[in-house]
Coordinates of C-alpha atoms in Angstrom, one line a residue:
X19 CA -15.3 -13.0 -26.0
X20 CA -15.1 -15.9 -23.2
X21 CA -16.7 -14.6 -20.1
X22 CA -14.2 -13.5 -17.3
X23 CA -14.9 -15.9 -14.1
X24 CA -13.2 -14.0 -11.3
X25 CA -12.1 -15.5 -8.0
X26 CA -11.2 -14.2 -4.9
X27 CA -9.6 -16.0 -2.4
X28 CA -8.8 -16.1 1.2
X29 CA -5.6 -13.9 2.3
X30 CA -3.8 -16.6 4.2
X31 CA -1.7 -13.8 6.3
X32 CA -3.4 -13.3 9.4
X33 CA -3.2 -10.0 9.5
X34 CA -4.1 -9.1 6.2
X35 CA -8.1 -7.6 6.0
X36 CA -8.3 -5.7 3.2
X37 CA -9.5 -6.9 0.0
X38 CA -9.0 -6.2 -3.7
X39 CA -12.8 -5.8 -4.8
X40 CA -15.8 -4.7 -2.1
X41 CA -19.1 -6.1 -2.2
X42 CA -20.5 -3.1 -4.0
X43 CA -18.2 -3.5 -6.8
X44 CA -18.5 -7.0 -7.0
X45 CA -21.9 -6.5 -7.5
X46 CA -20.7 -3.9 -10.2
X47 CA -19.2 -6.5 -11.6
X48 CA -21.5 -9.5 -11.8
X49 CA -24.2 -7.2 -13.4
X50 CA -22.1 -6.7 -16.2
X51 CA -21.7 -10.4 -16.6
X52 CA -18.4 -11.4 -14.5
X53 CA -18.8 -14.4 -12.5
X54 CA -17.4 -13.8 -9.1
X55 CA -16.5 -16.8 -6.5
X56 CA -16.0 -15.3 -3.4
X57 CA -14.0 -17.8 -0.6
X58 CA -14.8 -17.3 3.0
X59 CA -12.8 -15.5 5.3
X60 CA -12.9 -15.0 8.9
X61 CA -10.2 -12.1 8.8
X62 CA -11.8 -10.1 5.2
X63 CA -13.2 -7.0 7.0
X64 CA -16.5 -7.1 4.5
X65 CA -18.0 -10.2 5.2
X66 CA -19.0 -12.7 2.7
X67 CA -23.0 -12.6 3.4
X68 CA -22.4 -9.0 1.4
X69 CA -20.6 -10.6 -2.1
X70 CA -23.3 -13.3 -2.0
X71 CA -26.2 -10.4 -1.7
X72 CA -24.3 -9.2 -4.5
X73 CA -24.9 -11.9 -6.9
X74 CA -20.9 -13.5 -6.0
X75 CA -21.1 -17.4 -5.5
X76 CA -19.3 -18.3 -2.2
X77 CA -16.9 -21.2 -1.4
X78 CA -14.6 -22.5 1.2
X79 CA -10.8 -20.8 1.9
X80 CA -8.6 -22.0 -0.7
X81 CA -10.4 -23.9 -3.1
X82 CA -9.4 -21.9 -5.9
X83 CA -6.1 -24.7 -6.4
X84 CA -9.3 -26.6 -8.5
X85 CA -11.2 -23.5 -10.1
X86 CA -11.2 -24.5 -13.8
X87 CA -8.6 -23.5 -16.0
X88 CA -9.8 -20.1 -17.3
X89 CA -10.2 -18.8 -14.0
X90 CA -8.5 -16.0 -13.2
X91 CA -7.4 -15.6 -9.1
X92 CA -7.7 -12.7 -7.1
X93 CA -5.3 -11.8 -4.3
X94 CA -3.2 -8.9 -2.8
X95 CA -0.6 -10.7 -0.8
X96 CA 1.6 -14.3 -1.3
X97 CA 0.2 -17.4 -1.8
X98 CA 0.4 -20.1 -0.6
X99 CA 3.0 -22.5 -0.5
X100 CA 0.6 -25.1 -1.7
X101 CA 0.0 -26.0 -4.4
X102 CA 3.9 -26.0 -5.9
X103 CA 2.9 -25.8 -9.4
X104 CA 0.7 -23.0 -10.5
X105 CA -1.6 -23.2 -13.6
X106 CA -4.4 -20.7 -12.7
X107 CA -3.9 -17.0 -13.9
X108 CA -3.2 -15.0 -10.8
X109 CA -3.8 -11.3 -10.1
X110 CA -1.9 -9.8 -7.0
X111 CA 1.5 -8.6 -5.6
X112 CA 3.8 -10.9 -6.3
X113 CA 7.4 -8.7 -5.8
X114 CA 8.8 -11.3 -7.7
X115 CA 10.7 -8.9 -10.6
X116 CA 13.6 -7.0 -8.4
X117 CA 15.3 -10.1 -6.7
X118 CA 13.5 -10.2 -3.6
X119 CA 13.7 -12.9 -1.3
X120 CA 11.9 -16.0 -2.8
X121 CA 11.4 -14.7 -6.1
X122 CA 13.1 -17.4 -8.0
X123 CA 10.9 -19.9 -6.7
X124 CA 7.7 -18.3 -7.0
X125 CA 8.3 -17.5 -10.9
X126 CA 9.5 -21.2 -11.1
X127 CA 6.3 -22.4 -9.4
X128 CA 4.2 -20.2 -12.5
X129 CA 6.8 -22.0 -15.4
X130 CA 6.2 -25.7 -13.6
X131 CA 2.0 -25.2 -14.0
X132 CA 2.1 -23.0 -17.3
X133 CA 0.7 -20.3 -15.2
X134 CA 0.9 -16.1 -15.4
X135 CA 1.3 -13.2 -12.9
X136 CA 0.3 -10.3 -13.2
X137 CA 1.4 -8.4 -10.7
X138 CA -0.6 -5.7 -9.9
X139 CA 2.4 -3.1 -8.7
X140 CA 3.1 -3.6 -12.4
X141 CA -0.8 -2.4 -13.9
X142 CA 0.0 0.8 -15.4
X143 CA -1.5 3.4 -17.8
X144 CA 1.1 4.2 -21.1
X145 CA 2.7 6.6 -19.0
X146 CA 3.9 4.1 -16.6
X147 CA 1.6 5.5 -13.6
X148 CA 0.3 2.7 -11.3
X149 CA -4.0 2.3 -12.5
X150 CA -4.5 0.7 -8.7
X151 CA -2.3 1.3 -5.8
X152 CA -2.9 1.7 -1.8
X153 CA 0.6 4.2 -1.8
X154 CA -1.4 6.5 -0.2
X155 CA -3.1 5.0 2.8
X156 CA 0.5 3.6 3.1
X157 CA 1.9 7.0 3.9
X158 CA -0.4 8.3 5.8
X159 CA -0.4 5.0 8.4
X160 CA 3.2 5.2 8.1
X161 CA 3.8 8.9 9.1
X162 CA 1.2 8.3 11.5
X163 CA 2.7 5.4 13.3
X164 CA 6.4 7.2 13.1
X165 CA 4.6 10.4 14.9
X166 CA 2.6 8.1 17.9
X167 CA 6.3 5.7 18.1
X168 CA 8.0 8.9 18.4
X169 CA 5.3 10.3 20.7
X170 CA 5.8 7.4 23.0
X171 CA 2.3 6.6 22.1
X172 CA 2.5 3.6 20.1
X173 CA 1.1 0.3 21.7
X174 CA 1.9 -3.2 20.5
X175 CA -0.2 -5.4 19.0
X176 CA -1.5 -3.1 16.4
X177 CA -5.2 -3.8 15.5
X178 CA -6.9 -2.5 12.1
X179 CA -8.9 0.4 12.8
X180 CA -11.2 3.8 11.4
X181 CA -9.7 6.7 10.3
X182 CA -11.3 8.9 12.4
X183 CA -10.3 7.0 15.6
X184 CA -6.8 7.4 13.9
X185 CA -6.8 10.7 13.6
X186 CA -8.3 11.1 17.3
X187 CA -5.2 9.8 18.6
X188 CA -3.0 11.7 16.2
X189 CA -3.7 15.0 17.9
X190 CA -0.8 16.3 20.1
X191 CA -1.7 16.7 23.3
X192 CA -0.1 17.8 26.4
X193 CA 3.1 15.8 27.5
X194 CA 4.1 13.5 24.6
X195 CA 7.2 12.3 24.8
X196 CA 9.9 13.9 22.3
X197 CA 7.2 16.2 20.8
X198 CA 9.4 19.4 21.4
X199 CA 9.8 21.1 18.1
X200 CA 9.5 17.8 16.1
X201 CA 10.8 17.6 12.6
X202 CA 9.6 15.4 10.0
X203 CA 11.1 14.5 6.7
X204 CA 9.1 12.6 4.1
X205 CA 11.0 11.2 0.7
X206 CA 9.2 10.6 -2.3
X207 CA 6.3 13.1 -1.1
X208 CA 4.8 13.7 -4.4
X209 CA 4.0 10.7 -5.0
X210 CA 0.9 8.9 -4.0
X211 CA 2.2 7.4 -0.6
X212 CA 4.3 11.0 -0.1
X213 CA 1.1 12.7 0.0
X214 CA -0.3 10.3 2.2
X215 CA 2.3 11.2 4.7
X216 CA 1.9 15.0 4.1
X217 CA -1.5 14.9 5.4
X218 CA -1.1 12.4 8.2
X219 CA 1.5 14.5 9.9
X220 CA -0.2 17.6 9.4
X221 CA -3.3 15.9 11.2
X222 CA -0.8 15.5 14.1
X223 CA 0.3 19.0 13.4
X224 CA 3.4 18.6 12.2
X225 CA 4.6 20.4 8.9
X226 CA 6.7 18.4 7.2
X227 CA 9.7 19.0 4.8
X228 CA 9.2 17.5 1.6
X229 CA 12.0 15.9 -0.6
X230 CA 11.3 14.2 -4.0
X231 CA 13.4 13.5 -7.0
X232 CA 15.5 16.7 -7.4
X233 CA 16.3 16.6 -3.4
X234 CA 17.9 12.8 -3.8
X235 CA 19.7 13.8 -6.8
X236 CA 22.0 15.4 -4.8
X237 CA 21.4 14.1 -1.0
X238 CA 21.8 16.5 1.1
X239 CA 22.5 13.7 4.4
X240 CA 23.2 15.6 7.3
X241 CA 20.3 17.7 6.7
X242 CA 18.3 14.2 6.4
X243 CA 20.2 13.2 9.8
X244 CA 18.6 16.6 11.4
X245 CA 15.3 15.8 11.5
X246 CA 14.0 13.7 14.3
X247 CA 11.2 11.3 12.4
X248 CA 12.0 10.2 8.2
X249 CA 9.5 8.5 6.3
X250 CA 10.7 6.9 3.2
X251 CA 7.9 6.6 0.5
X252 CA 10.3 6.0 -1.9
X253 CA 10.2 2.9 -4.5
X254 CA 13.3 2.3 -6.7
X255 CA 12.6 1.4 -10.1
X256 CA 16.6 1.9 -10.7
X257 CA 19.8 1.7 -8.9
X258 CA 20.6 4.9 -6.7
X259 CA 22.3 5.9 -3.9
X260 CA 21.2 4.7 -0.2
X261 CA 19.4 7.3 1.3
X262 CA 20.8 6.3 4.7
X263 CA 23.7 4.1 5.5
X264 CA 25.2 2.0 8.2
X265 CA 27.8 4.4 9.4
X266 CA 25.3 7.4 9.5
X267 CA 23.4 5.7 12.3
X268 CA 26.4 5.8 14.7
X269 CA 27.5 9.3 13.9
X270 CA 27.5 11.9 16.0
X271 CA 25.7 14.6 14.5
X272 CA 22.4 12.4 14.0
X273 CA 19.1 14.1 15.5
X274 CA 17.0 10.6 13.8
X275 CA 15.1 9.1 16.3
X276 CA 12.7 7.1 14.3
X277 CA 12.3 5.9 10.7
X278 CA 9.5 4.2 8.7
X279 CA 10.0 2.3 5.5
X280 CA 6.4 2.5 4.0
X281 CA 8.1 0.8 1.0
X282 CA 9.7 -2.1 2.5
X283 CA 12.1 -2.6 -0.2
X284 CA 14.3 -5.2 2.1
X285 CA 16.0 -7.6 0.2
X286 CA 16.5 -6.1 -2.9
X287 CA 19.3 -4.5 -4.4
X288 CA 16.9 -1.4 -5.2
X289 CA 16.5 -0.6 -1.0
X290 CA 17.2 3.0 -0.5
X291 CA 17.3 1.7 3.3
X292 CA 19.9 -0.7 3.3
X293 CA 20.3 -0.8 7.4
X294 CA 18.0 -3.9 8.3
X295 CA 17.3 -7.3 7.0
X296 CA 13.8 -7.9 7.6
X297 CA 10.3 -6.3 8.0
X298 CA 8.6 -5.7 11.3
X299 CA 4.9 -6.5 11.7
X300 CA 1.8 -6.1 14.1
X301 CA 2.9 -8.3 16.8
X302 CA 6.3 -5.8 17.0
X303 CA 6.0 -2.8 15.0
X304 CA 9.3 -1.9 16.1
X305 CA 12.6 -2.7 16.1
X306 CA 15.3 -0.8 17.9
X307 CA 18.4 -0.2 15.3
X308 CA 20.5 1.8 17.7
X309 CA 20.1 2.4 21.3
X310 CA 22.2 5.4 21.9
X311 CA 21.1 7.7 20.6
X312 CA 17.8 5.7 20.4
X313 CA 16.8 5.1 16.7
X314 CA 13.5 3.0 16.1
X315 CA 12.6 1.4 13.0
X316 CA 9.1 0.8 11.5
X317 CA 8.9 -1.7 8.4
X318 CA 5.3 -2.8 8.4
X319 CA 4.6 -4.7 4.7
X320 CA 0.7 -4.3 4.7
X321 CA 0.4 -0.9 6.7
X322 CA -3.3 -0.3 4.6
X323 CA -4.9 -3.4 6.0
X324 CA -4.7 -1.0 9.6
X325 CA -7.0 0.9 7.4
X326 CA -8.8 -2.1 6.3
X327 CA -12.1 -0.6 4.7
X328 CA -10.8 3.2 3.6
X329 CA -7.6 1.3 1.8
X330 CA -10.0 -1.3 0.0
X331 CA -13.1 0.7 -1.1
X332 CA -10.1 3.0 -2.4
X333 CA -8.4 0.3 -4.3
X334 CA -11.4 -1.6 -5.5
X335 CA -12.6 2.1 -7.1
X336 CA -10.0 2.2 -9.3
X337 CA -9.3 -1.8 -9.6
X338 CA -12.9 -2.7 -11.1
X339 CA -12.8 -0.6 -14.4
X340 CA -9.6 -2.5 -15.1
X341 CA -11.4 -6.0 -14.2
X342 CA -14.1 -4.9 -16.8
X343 CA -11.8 -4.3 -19.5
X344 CA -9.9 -7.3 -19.2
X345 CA -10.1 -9.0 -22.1
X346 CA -9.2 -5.7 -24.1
X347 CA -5.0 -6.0 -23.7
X348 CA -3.6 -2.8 -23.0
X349 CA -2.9 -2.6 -19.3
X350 CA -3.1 -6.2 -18.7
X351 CA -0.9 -6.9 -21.8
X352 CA 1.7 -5.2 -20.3
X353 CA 1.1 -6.7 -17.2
X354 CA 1.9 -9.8 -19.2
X355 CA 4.6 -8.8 -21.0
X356 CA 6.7 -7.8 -17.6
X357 CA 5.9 -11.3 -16.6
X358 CA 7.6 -13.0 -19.8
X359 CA 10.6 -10.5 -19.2
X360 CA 10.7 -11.7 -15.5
X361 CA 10.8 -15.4 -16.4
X362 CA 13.5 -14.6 -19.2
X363 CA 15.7 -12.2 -16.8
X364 CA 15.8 -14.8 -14.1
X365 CA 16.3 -17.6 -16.6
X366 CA 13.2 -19.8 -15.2
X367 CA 12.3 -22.5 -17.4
X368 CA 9.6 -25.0 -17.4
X369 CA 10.7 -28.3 -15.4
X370 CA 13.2 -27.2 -13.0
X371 CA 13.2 -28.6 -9.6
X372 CA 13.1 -26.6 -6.4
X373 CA 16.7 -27.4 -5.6
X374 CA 17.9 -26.3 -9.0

């Protein structure tokens, strides 16, 4: 079996802190014989002094262009524009396979340098179920940002934080704005970013009411339009109906005052949420849709990294068993095999140009 040499770069987003493996599973890691580079970062929130005491090598921000061949890269978020061509094995979230914006091109930049993603939104057990996901520290920063927004608590810039400092400011207190008899809907809360909600807004004492699949088979929409804060942790796999619409946001019965899209689906033909065209982010977390009545918008793409250590010691638990069986197929064979049906689908062949 070739030895698995593992490399995790720099996030080049600024704002992106969290990481995909922690130094003590990196260390977990190289004692069972994976080499681990390690590239400096000045934003990673565990600094690299910790993967070098765990036997990782270090290296500078975005050398891993000329790791050797086998090397297989590890990310969360895009990367880089640079190099075009991409011969490395990469291991991140590439929303690349539901016609997101700049999807062609990225699967084009994998067929020019004989490369492969594998995309870890698509690393699932034979049932389908996601082996590594940060759904649920989505939700809860979600909810908790839709509560402290509609609390007229909110402050811009965000900056990452603890969870308990969270959950300090969570707690209602005397005088917040629009916190009479607040309502709270959450969609998709079953699932792993649902239940993140669910306890968010219960730490800011708010029960919620829950919807999952059997509630968006049949949508009931005015009762959706009824509450005052939605948090959609639904992701679309298939074509359904929107879950809210253009002309509900200017009708008159509509108590919504504030939504957040944990799953940022904008873009694709799968958005449930099909009422803006592009995410917010830390700078702006909000964006007014509708200023009578008032209607906010939160569509943060990397709520975790606010929860920069809970969200990665989280992942990395469940990501590292996976990294030690990765020579053994199963998970990461089907992780390849949704990458050849991607490049197939969207009809990408080797030796295209960018303009094609």
């Amino acid at each position: 079996m070739t030895e698995l040499h593992l490399w995790l770069r720099h996030e080049t987003r600024r704002t992106e802190r969290r990481t995909p493996i922690v130094p003590a599973d990196a260390g977990r890691l190289t004692g069972s014989g994976v080499t681990v580079t390690v590239e400096e970062s000045p934003q990673r929130v565990f600094p690299v002094e910790e993967y070098e005491a765990a036997g990782c090598r270090v290296t500078a921000p975005g050398s891993w262009a000329s790791a050797p061949p086998d090397t297989v890269i590890l990310g969360l978020k895009e990367l880089p524009e640079q190099p075009h061509a991409l011969t490395h094995r990469h291991i991140c979230f590439g929303h690349a396979y539901k016609g997101q914006p700049g999807a062609a091109d990225l699967l084009r930049r994998f067929t020019t340098g004989g490369g492969t993603l594998l995309d870890l939104e698509y690393l699932v057990d034979d049932d389908g179920r996601r082996l590594a996901a940060f759904g649920y520290w989505a939700g809860y920063l979600g909810a908790a940002l839709a509560v402290l927004q509609h609390r007229g608590r909110l402050t811009a810039p965000l900056t990452p934080t603890g969870k308990d400092e969270l959950d300090e400011t969570l707690r209602p207190a005397a005088g917040d704005a629009g916190d009479t008899d607040l309502t709270a809907l959450v969609i998709g809360a079953l699932g792993r970013s649902g239940r993140g909600a669910r306890v968010a807004l219960r730490s800011a004492g708010v029960e919620p009411t829950c919807w999952d699949l059997a509630e968006t088979r049949a949508l009931d929409r005015p009762a959706l339009l009824g509450h005052d804060v939605l948090v959609n942790a639904v992701l679309a796999t298939t074509p359904v109906p929107a879950f809210l619409r253009e002309q509900d946001l200017d009708g008159p019965a509509r108590r919504l005052r504030t939504v957040c899209d944990v799953t940022c689906d904008v873009g694709s033909p799968l958005n449930v949420l099909p009422v803006y065209d592009r995410v917010t982010d830390w700078a702006e977390p909000v964006r007014r849709l509708r200023k009578k009545p008032e209607l906010d918008l939160i569509a943060i793409d990397n709520l975790p990294s606010l929860l920069p250590k809970e969200s990665s010691t989280d992942f990395s638990a469940a990501l590292t068993p996976q990294l030690l069986d990765f020579h053994t197929g199963g998970a990461w064979g089907r992780c390849r095999e949704r990458f050849q049906a991607a490049i197939s689908e969207s009809a990408v062949t080797k030796g295209e140009s960018r303009g094609d």
